Structures are given as structure tokens and as C-alpha cells.
PDB file of C-alpha atoms in Angstrom:
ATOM      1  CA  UNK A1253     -16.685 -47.760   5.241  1.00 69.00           C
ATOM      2  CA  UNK A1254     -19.346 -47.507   2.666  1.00 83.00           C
ATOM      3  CA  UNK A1255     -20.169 -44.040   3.730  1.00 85.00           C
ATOM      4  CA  UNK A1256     -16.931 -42.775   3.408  1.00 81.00           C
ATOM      5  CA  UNK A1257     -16.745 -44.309   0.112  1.00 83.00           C
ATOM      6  CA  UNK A1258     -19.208 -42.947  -1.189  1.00 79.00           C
ATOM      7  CA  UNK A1259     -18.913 -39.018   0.164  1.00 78.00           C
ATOM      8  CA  UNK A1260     -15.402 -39.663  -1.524  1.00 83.00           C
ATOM      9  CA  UNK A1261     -16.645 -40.633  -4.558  1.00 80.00           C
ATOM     10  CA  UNK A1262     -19.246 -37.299  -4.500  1.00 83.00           C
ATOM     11  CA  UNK A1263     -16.340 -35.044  -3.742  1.00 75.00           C
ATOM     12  CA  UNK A1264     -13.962 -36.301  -6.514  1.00 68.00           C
ATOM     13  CA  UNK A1265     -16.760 -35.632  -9.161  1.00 74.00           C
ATOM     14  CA  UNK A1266     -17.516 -32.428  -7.917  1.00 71.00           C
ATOM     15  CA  UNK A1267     -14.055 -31.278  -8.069  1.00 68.00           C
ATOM     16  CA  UNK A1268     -13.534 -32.657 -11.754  1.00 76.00           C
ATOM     17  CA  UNK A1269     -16.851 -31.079 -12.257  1.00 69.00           C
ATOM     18  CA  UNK A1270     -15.433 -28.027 -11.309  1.00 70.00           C
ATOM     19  CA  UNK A1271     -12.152 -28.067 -13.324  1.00 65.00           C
ATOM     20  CA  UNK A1272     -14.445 -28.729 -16.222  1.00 59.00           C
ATOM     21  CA  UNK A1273     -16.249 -25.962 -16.170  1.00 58.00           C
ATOM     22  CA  UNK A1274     -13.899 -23.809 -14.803  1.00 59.00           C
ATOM     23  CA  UNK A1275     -11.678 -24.921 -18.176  1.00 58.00           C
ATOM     24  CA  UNK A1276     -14.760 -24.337 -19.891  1.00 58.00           C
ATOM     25  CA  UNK A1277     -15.789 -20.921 -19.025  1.00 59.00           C
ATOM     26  CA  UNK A1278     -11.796 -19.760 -19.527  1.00 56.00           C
ATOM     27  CA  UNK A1279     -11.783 -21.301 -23.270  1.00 53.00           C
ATOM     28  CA  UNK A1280     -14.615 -19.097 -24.316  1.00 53.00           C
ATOM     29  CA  UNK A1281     -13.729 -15.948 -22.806  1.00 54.00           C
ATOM     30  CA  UNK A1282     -10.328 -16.207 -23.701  1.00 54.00           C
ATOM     31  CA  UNK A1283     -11.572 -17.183 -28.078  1.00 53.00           C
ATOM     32  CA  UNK A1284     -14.128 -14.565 -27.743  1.00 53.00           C
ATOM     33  CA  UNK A1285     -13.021 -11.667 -25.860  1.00 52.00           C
ATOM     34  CA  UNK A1286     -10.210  -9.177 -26.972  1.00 53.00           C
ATOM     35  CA  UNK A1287      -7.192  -9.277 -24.613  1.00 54.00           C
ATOM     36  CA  UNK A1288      -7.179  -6.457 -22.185  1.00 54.00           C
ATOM     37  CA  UNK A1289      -4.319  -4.243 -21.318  1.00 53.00           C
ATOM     38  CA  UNK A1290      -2.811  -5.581 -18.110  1.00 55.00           C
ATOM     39  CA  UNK A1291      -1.388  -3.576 -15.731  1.00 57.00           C
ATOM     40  CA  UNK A1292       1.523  -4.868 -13.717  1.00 57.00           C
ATOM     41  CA  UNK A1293       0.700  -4.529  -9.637  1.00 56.00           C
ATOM     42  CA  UNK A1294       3.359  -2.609  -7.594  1.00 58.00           C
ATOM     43  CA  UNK A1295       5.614  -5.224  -6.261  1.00 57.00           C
ATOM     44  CA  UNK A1296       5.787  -5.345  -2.343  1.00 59.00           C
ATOM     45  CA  UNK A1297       9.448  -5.524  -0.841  1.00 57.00           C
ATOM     46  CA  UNK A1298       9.949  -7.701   1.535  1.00 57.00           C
ATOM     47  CA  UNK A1299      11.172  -6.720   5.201  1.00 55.00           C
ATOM     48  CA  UNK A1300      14.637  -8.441   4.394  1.00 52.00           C
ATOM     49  CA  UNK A1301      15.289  -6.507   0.969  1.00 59.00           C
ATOM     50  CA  UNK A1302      13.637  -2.763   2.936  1.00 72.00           C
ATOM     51  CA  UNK A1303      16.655  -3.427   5.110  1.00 76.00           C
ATOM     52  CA  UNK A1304      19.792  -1.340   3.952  1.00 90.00           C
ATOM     53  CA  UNK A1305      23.195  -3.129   4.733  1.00 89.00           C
ATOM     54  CA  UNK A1306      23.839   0.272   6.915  1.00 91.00           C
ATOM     55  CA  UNK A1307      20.624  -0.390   9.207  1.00 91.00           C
ATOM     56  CA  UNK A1308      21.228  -3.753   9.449  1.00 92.00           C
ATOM     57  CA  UNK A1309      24.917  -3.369  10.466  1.00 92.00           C
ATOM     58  CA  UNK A1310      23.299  -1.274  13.114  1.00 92.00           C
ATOM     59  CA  UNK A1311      20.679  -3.682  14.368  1.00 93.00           C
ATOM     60  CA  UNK A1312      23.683  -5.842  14.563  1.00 93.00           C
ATOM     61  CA  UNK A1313      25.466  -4.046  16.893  1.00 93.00           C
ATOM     62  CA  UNK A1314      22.408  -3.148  19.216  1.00 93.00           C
ATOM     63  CA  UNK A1315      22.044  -6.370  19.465  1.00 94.00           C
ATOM     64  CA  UNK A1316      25.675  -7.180  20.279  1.00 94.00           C
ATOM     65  CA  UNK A1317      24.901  -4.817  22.978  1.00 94.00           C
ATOM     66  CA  UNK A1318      22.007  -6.051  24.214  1.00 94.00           C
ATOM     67  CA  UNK A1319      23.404  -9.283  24.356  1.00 95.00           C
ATOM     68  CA  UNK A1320      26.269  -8.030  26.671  1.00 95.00           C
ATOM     69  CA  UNK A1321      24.267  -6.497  28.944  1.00 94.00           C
ATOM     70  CA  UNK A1322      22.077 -10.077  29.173  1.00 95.00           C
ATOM     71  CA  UNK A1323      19.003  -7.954  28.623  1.00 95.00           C
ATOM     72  CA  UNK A1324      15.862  -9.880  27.888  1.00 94.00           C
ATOM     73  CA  UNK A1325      12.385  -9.414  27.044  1.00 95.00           C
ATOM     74  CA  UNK A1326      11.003  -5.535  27.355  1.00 96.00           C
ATOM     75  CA  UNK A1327      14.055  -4.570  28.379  1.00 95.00           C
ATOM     76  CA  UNK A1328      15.615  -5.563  25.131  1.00 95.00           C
ATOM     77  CA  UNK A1329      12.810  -4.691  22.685  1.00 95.00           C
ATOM     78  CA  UNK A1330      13.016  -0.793  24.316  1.00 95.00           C
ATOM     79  CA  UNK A1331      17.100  -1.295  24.779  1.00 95.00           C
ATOM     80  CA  UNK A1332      17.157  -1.965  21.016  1.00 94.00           C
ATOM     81  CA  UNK A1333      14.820   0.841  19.899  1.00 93.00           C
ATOM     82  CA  UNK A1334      16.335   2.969  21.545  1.00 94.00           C
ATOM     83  CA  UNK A1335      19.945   1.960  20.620  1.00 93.00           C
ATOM     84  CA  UNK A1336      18.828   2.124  16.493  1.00 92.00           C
ATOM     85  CA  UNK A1337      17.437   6.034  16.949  1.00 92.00           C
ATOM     86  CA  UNK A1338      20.691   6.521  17.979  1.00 91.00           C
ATOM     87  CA  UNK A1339      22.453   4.800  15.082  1.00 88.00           C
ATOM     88  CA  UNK A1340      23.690   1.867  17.378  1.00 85.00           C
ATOM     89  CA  UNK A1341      25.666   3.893  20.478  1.00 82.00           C
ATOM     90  CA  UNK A1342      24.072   2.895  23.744  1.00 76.00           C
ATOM     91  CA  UNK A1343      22.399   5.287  25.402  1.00 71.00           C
TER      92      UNK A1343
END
């Protein structure tokens, strides 16, 4: 129990030590240094928002399709694919 006590004890003062001079090292740079000109970073869409309501109305209804022919698996995944090339009409 001592042990542990004590490697506790190191860790907590190295991470305080760390936020110190982390704090430290960010209040001078930001007195002394000019601001630089910040460029905003292209935003990444997400894989919901990339999704038009048209494709997803036709993902809907491959699935719908899938579903009714009880298709599972690879068989969906290619059933699918195949199905959304075609703009959702089974093939």
C-alpha cells in the first residue's frame, strides 16, 4: 500500500508540474509574440450530412428489398450495391 502511495503521489506532481509549465510557456508566448493570422481548416462532413435525402430514400428502399427477399450477409452487401447503381429497382 505504501508503494502505491507513493507512485501516486509522484504522478500527481508530475502532472501539476506539467500544467505549470505548460501554463507557463503559453503566458509568454502569447505577451510576447504578435498574433498570427489563423487559417480556418476545411471542415470534414460527416457520412450522415454527405448523404442527400434522394440517396438515402434509395438506400431505404434497397434495403426494403433486401429485407423481402431475407437476404443476408454477401448476398445483401452485393444485393444492395447493386440495387443503389440502379437508383433502387432490383435487378
Amino acid at each position: 500500500m505504501r508503494i502505491a502511495s507513493v507512485l501516486t503521489s509522484i504522478a500527481l506532481a508530475g502532472f501539476i508540474a506539467t500544467g505549470v509549465a505548460a501554463a507557463a510557456t503559453t503566458a509568454a508566448t502569447t505577451t510576447t509574440a504578435a498574433p498570427a493570422a489563423t487559417t480556418a481548416a476545411p471542415a470534414k462532413k460527416s457520412a450522415a450530412s454527405a448523404m442527400t435525402p434522394e440517396k438515402t430514400a434509395i438506400s431505404k428502399q434497397c434495403s426494403a428489398l433486401a429485407d423481402a427477399k431475407k437476404l443476408h450477409g454477401k448476398a445483401r452487401e452485393k444485393f444492395r450495391a447493386d440495387c443503389k447503381k440502379n437508383g433502387g429497382k432490383a435487378t
